[in-house]
mmCIF file of C-alpha atoms in Angstrom:
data_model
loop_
_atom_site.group_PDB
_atom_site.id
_atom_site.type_symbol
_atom_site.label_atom_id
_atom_site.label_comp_id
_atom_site.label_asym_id
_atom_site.label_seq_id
_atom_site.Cartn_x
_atom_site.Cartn_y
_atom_site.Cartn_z
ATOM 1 C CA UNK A 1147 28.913 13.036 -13.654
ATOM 2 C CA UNK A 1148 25.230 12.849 -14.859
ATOM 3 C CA UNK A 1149 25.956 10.772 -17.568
ATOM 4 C CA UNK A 1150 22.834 8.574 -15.837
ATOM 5 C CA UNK A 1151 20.495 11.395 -16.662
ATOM 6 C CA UNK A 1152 20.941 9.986 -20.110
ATOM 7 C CA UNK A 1153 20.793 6.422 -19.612
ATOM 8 C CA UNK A 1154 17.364 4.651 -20.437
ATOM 9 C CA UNK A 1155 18.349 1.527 -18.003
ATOM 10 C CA UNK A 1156 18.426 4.084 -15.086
ATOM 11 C CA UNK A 1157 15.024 5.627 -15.994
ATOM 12 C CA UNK A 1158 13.470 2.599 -16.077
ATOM 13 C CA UNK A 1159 15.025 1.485 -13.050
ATOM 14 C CA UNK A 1160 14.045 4.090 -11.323
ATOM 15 C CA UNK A 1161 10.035 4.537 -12.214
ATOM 16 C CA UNK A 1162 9.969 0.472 -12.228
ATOM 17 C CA UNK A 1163 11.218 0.606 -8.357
ATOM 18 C CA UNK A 1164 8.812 3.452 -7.627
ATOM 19 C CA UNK A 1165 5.893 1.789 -8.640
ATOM 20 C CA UNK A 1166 7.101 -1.185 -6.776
ATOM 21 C CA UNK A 1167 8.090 1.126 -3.469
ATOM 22 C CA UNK A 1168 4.266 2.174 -3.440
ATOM 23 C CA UNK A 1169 2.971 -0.735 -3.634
ATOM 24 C CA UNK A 1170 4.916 -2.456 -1.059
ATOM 25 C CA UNK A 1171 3.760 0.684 1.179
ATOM 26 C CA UNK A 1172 0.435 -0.653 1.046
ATOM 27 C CA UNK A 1173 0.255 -2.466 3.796
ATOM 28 C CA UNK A 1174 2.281 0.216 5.628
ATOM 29 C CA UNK A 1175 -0.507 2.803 5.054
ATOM 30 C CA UNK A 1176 -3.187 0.446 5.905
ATOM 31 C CA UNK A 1177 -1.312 -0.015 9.657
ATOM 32 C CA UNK A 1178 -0.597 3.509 9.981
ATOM 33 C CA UNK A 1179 -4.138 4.993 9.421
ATOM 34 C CA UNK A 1180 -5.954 1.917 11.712
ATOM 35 C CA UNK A 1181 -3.329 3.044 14.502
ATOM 36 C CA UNK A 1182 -4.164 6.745 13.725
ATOM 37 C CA UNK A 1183 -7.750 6.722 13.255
ATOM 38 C CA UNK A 1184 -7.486 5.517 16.920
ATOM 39 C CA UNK A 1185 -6.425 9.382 18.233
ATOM 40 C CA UNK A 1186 -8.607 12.244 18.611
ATOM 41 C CA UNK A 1187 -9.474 13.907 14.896
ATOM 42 C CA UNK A 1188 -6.910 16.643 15.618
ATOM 43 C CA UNK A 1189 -3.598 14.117 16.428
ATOM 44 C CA UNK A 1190 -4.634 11.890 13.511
ATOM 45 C CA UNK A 1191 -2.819 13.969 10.527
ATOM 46 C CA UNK A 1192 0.286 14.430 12.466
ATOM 47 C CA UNK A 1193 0.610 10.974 13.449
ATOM 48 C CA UNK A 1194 0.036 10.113 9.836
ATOM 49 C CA UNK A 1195 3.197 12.384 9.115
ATOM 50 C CA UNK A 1196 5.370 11.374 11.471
ATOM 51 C CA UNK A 1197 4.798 7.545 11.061
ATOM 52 C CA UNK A 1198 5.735 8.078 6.786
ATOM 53 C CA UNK A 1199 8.435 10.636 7.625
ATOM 54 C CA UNK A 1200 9.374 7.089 10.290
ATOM 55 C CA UNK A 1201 9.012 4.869 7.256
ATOM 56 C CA UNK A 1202 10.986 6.897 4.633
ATOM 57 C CA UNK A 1203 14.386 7.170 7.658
ATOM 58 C CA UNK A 1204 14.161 4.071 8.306
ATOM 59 C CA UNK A 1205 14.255 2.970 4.717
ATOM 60 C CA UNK A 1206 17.136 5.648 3.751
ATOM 61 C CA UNK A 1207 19.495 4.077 7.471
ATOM 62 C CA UNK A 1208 19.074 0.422 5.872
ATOM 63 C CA UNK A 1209 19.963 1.594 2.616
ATOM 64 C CA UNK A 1210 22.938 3.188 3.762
ATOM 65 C CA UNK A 1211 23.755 0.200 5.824
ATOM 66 C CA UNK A 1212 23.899 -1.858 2.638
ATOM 67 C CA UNK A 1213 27.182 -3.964 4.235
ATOM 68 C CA UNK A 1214 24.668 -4.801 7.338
ATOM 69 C CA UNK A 1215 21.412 -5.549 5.650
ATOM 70 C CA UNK A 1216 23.270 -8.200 3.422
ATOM 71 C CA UNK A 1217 24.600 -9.399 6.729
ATOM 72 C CA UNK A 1218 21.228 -10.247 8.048
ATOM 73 C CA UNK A 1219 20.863 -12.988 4.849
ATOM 74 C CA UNK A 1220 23.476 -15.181 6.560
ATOM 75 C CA UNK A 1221 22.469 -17.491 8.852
ATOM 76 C CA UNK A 1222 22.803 -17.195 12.986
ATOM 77 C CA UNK A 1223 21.875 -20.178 14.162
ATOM 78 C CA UNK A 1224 19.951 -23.520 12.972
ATOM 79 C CA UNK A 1225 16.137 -24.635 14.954
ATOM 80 C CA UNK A 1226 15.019 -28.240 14.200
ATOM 81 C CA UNK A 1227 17.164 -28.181 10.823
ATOM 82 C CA UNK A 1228 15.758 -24.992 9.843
ATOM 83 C CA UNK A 1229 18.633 -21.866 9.509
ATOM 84 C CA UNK A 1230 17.418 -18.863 10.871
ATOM 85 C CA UNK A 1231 19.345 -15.410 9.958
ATOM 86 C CA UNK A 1232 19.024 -11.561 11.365
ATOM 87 C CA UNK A 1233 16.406 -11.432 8.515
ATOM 88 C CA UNK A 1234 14.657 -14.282 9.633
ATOM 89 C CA UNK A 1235 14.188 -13.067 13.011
ATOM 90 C CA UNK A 1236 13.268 -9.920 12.048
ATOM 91 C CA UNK A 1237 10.638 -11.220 9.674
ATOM 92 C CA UNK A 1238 9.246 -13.804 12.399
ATOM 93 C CA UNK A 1239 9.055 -11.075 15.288
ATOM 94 C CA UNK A 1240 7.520 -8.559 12.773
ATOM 95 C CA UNK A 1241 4.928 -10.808 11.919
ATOM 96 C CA UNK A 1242 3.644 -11.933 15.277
ATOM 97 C CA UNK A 1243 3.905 -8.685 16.309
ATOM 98 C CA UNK A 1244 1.199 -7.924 13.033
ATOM 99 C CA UNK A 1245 -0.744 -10.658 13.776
ATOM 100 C CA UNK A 1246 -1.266 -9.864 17.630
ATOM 101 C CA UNK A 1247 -2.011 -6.359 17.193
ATOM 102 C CA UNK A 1248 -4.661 -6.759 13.822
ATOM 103 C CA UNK A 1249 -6.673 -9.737 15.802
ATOM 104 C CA UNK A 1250 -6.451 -7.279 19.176
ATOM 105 C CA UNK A 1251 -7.981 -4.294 16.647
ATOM 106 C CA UNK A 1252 -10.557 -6.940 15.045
ATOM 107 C CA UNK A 1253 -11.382 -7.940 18.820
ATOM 108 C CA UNK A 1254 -11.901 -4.393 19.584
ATOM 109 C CA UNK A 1255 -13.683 -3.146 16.666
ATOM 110 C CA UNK A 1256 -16.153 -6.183 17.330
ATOM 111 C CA UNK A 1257 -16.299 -6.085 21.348
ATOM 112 C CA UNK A 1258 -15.267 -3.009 22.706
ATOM 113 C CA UNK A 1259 -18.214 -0.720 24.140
ATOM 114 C CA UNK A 1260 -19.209 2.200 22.569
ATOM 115 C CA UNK A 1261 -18.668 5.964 23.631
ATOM 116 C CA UNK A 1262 -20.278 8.663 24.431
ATOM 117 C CA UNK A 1263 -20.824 9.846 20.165
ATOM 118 C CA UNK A 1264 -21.332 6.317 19.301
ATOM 119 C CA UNK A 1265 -17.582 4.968 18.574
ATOM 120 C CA UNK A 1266 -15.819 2.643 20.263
ATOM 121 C CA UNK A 1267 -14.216 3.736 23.463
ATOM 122 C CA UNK A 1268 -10.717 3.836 22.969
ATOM 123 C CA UNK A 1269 -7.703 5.031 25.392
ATOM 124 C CA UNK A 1270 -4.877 5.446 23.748
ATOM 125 C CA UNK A 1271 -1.525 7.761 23.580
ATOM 126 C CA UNK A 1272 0.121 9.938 20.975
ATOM 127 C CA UNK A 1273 3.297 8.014 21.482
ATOM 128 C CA UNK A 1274 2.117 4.577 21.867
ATOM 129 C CA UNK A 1275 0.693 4.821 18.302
ATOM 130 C CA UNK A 1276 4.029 6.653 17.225
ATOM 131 C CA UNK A 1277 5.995 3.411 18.528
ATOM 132 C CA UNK A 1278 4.191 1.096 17.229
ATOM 133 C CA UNK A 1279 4.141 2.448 13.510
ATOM 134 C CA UNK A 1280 7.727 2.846 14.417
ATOM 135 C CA UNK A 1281 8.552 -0.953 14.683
ATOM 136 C CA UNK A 1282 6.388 -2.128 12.481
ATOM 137 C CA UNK A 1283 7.831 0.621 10.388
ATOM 138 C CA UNK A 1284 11.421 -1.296 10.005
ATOM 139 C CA UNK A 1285 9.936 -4.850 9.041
ATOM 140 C CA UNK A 1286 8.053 -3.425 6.105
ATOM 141 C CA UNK A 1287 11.254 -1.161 5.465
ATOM 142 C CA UNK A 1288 13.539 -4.321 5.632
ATOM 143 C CA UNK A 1289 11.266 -6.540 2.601
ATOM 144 C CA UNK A 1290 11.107 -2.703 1.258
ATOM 145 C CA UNK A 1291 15.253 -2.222 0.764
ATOM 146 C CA UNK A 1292 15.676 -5.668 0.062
ATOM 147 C CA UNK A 1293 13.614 -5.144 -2.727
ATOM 148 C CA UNK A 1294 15.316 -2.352 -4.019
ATOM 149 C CA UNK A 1295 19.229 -3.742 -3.617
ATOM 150 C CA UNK A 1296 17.867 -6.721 -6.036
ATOM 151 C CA UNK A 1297 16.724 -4.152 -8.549
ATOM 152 C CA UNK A 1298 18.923 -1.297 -9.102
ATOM 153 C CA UNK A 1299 23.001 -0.985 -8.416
ATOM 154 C CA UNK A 1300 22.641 2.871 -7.659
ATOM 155 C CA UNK A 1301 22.395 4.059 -4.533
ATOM 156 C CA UNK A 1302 21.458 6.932 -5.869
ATOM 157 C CA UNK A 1303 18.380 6.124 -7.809
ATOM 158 C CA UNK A 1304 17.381 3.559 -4.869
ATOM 159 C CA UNK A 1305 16.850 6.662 -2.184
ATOM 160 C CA UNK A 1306 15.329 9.093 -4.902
ATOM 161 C CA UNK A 1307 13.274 5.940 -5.812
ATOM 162 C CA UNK A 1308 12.039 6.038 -1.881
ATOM 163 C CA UNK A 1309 11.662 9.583 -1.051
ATOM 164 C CA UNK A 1310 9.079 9.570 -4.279
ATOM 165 C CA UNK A 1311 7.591 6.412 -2.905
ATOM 166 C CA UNK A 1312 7.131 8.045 0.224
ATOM 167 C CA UNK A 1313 5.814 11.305 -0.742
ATOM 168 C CA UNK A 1314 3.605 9.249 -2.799
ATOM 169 C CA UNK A 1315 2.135 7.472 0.302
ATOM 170 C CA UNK A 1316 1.992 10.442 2.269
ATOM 171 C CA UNK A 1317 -0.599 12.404 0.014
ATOM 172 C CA UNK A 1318 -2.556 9.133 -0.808
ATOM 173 C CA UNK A 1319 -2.781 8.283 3.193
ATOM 174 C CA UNK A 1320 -4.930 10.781 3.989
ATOM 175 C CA UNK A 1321 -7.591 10.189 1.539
ATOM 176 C CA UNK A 1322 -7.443 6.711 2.329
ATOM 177 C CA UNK A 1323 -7.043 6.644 6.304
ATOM 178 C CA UNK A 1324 -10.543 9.088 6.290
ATOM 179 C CA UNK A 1325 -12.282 6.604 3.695
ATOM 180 C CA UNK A 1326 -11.348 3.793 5.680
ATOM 181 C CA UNK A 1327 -12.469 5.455 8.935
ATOM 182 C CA UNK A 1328 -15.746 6.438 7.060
ATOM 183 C CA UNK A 1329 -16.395 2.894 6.410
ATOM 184 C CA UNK A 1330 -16.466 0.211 9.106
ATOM 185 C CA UNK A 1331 -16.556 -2.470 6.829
ATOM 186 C CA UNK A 1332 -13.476 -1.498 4.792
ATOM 187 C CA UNK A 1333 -11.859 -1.095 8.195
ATOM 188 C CA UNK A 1334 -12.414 -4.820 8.900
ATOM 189 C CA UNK A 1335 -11.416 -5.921 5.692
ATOM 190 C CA UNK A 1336 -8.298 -4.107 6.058
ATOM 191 C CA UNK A 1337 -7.772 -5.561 9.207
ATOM 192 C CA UNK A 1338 -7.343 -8.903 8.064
ATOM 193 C CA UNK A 1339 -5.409 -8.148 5.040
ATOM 194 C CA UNK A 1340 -3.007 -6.890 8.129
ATOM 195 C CA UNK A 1341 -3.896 -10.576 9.541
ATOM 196 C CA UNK A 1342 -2.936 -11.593 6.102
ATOM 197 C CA UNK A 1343 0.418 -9.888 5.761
ATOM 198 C CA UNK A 1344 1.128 -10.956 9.294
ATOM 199 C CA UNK A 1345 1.522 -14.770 8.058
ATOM 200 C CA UNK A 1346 2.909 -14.027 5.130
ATOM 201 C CA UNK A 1347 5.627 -12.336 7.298
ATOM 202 C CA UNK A 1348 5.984 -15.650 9.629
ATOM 203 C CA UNK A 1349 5.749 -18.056 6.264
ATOM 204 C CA UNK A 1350 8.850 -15.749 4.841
ATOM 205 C CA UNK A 1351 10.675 -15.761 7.970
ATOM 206 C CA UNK A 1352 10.812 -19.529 8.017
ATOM 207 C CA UNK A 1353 12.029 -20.011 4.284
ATOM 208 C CA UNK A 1354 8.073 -20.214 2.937
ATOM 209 C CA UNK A 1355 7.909 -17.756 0.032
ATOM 210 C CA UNK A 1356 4.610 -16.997 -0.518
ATOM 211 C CA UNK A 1357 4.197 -14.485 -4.081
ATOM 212 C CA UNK A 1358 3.103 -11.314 -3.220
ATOM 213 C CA UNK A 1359 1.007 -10.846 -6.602
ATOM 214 C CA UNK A 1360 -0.928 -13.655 -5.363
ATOM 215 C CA UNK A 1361 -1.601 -11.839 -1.965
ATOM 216 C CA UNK A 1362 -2.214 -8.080 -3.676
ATOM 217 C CA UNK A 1363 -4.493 -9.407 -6.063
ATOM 218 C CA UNK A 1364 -6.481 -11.073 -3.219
ATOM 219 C CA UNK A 1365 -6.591 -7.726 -1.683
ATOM 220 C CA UNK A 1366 -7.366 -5.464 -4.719
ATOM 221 C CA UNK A 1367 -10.300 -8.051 -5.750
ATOM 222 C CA UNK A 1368 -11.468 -7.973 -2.491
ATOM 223 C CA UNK A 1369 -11.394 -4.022 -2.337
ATOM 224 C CA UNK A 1370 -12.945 -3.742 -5.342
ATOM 225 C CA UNK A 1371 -15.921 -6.364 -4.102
ATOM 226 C CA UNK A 1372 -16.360 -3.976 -1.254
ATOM 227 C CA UNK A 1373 -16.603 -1.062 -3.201
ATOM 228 C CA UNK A 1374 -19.372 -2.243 -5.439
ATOM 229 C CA UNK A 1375 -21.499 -3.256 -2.512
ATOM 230 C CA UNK A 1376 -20.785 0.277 -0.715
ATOM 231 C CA UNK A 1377 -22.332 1.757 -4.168
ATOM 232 C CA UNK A 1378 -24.994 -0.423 -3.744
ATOM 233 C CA UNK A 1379 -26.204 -0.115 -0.521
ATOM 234 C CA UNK A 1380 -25.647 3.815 -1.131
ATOM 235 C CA UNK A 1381 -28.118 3.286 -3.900
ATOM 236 C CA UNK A 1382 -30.726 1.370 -1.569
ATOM 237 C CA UNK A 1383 -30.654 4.019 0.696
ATOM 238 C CA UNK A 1384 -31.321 6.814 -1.396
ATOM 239 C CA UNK A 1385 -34.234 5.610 -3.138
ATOM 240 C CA UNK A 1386 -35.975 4.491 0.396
ATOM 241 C CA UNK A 1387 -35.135 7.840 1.294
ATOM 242 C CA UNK A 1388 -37.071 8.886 -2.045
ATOM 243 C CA UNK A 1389 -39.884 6.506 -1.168
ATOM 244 C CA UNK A 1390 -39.982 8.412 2.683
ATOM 245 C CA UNK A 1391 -40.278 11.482 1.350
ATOM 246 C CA UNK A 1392 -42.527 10.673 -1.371
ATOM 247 C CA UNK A 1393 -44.800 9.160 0.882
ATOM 248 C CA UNK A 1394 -44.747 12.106 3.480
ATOM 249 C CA UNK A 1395 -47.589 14.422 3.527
ATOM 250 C CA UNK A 1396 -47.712 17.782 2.193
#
């Protein structure tokens, strides 16, 4: 029975499809901590757990329902000559639904008054953000499992392969939803990477495959750019804090 403990292929399987669960999680992190750095301080960890412990279900239901998620591949019905599957709709829905909600948090972040400690007033509810990590929770599980079934024959390894994917994500997004709240700038960029994923979502949901190494890259480079000019500006402000107090009589 655990003759697959001693199989190489499965090993490599396995670790390969981690590394490949995380990074396709990306995006999913970046949604859930913009959504949760949106509640008070004290709701923003829970909502954080809940919306990976959301993920990591809805990934293990769709991988269970293998039968059904290779149903969604075959087409439902055909728009201007183009063949549009459960998949496909999923995708295209997804996708708008990514778009319209990262251009209403760029909108916000840029035109929203400010409250009363110098954020941007924001009313929102507990649940609200819990739904909305929720739906967006089973398009990214969807490319996620997809993924997965094209890679490795066990379903074994393929949920093991998630729940470490997930656990993963769960102690990386809260180092990464406080850095990201910490910095408005990364907060923007991250934005539109959601702007980007959004199209890239609507492009695959009409037959357009766009590489995602192209898109990651884009986003790492860009990261990375930010990054350096954080240090930098860090570094400006230092020394004219050393020139202030230089300058400042004894």
């Amino acid at each position: 029975m655990l003759d697959w403990v001693a199989d190489p292929n499965i090993w490599i399987g396995f670790f390969t499809l981690v590394a490949l669960e995380i990074v396709l999680g990306i995006d999913n992190i970046i949604f859930i901590s913009i959504l949760a750095g949106k509640l008070p301080a004290e709701q923003r960890d829970r909502a954080r757990v809940l919306g990976l412990a959301a993920a990591l279900l809805s990934r293990l239901l769709l991988l269970f329902g293998l039968s059904w998620v290779v149903q969604l591949t075959q087409p439902l019905f055909t728009v201007l000559g183009q063949e549009i599957s459960g998949r496909d709709l999923i995708l295209l829905l997804g996708g708008l639904f990514l778009l319209g909600k990262s251009v209403t948090e760029i909108h916000h972040s840029m035109e929203a008054p400010a409250g009363k400690d110098g954020k941007q007033a924001a009313a929102v509810s507990f649940t609200s953000v819990i739904v909305q990590i929720m739906v967006l929770d089973v398009v990214f599980s969807l490319d996620s499992v997809i993924t997965a079934v094209g890679m490795v024959d066990e379903l074994g390894v393929m949920i093991a392969a998630v729940v470490v994917a997930v656990v993963v994500m769960l102690f990386a997004s809260g180092p990464i939803s406080r850095f990201v709240d910490a910095h408005p700038t990364i907060k923007m960029l991250a934005l539109s990477f959601l702007v980007l994923i959004g199209v890239v979502l609507v492009a695959e949901g009409l037959d357009q495959h766009i590489p995602k190494g192209y898109i990651y890259f884009a986003m790492a480079f860009s990261v990375v750019v930010e990054l350096l000019n954080i240090r930098v500006r860090s570094r400006h402000t230092r020394r004219r804090q050393a020139v202030q107090e230089g300058e400042t009589p004894s």
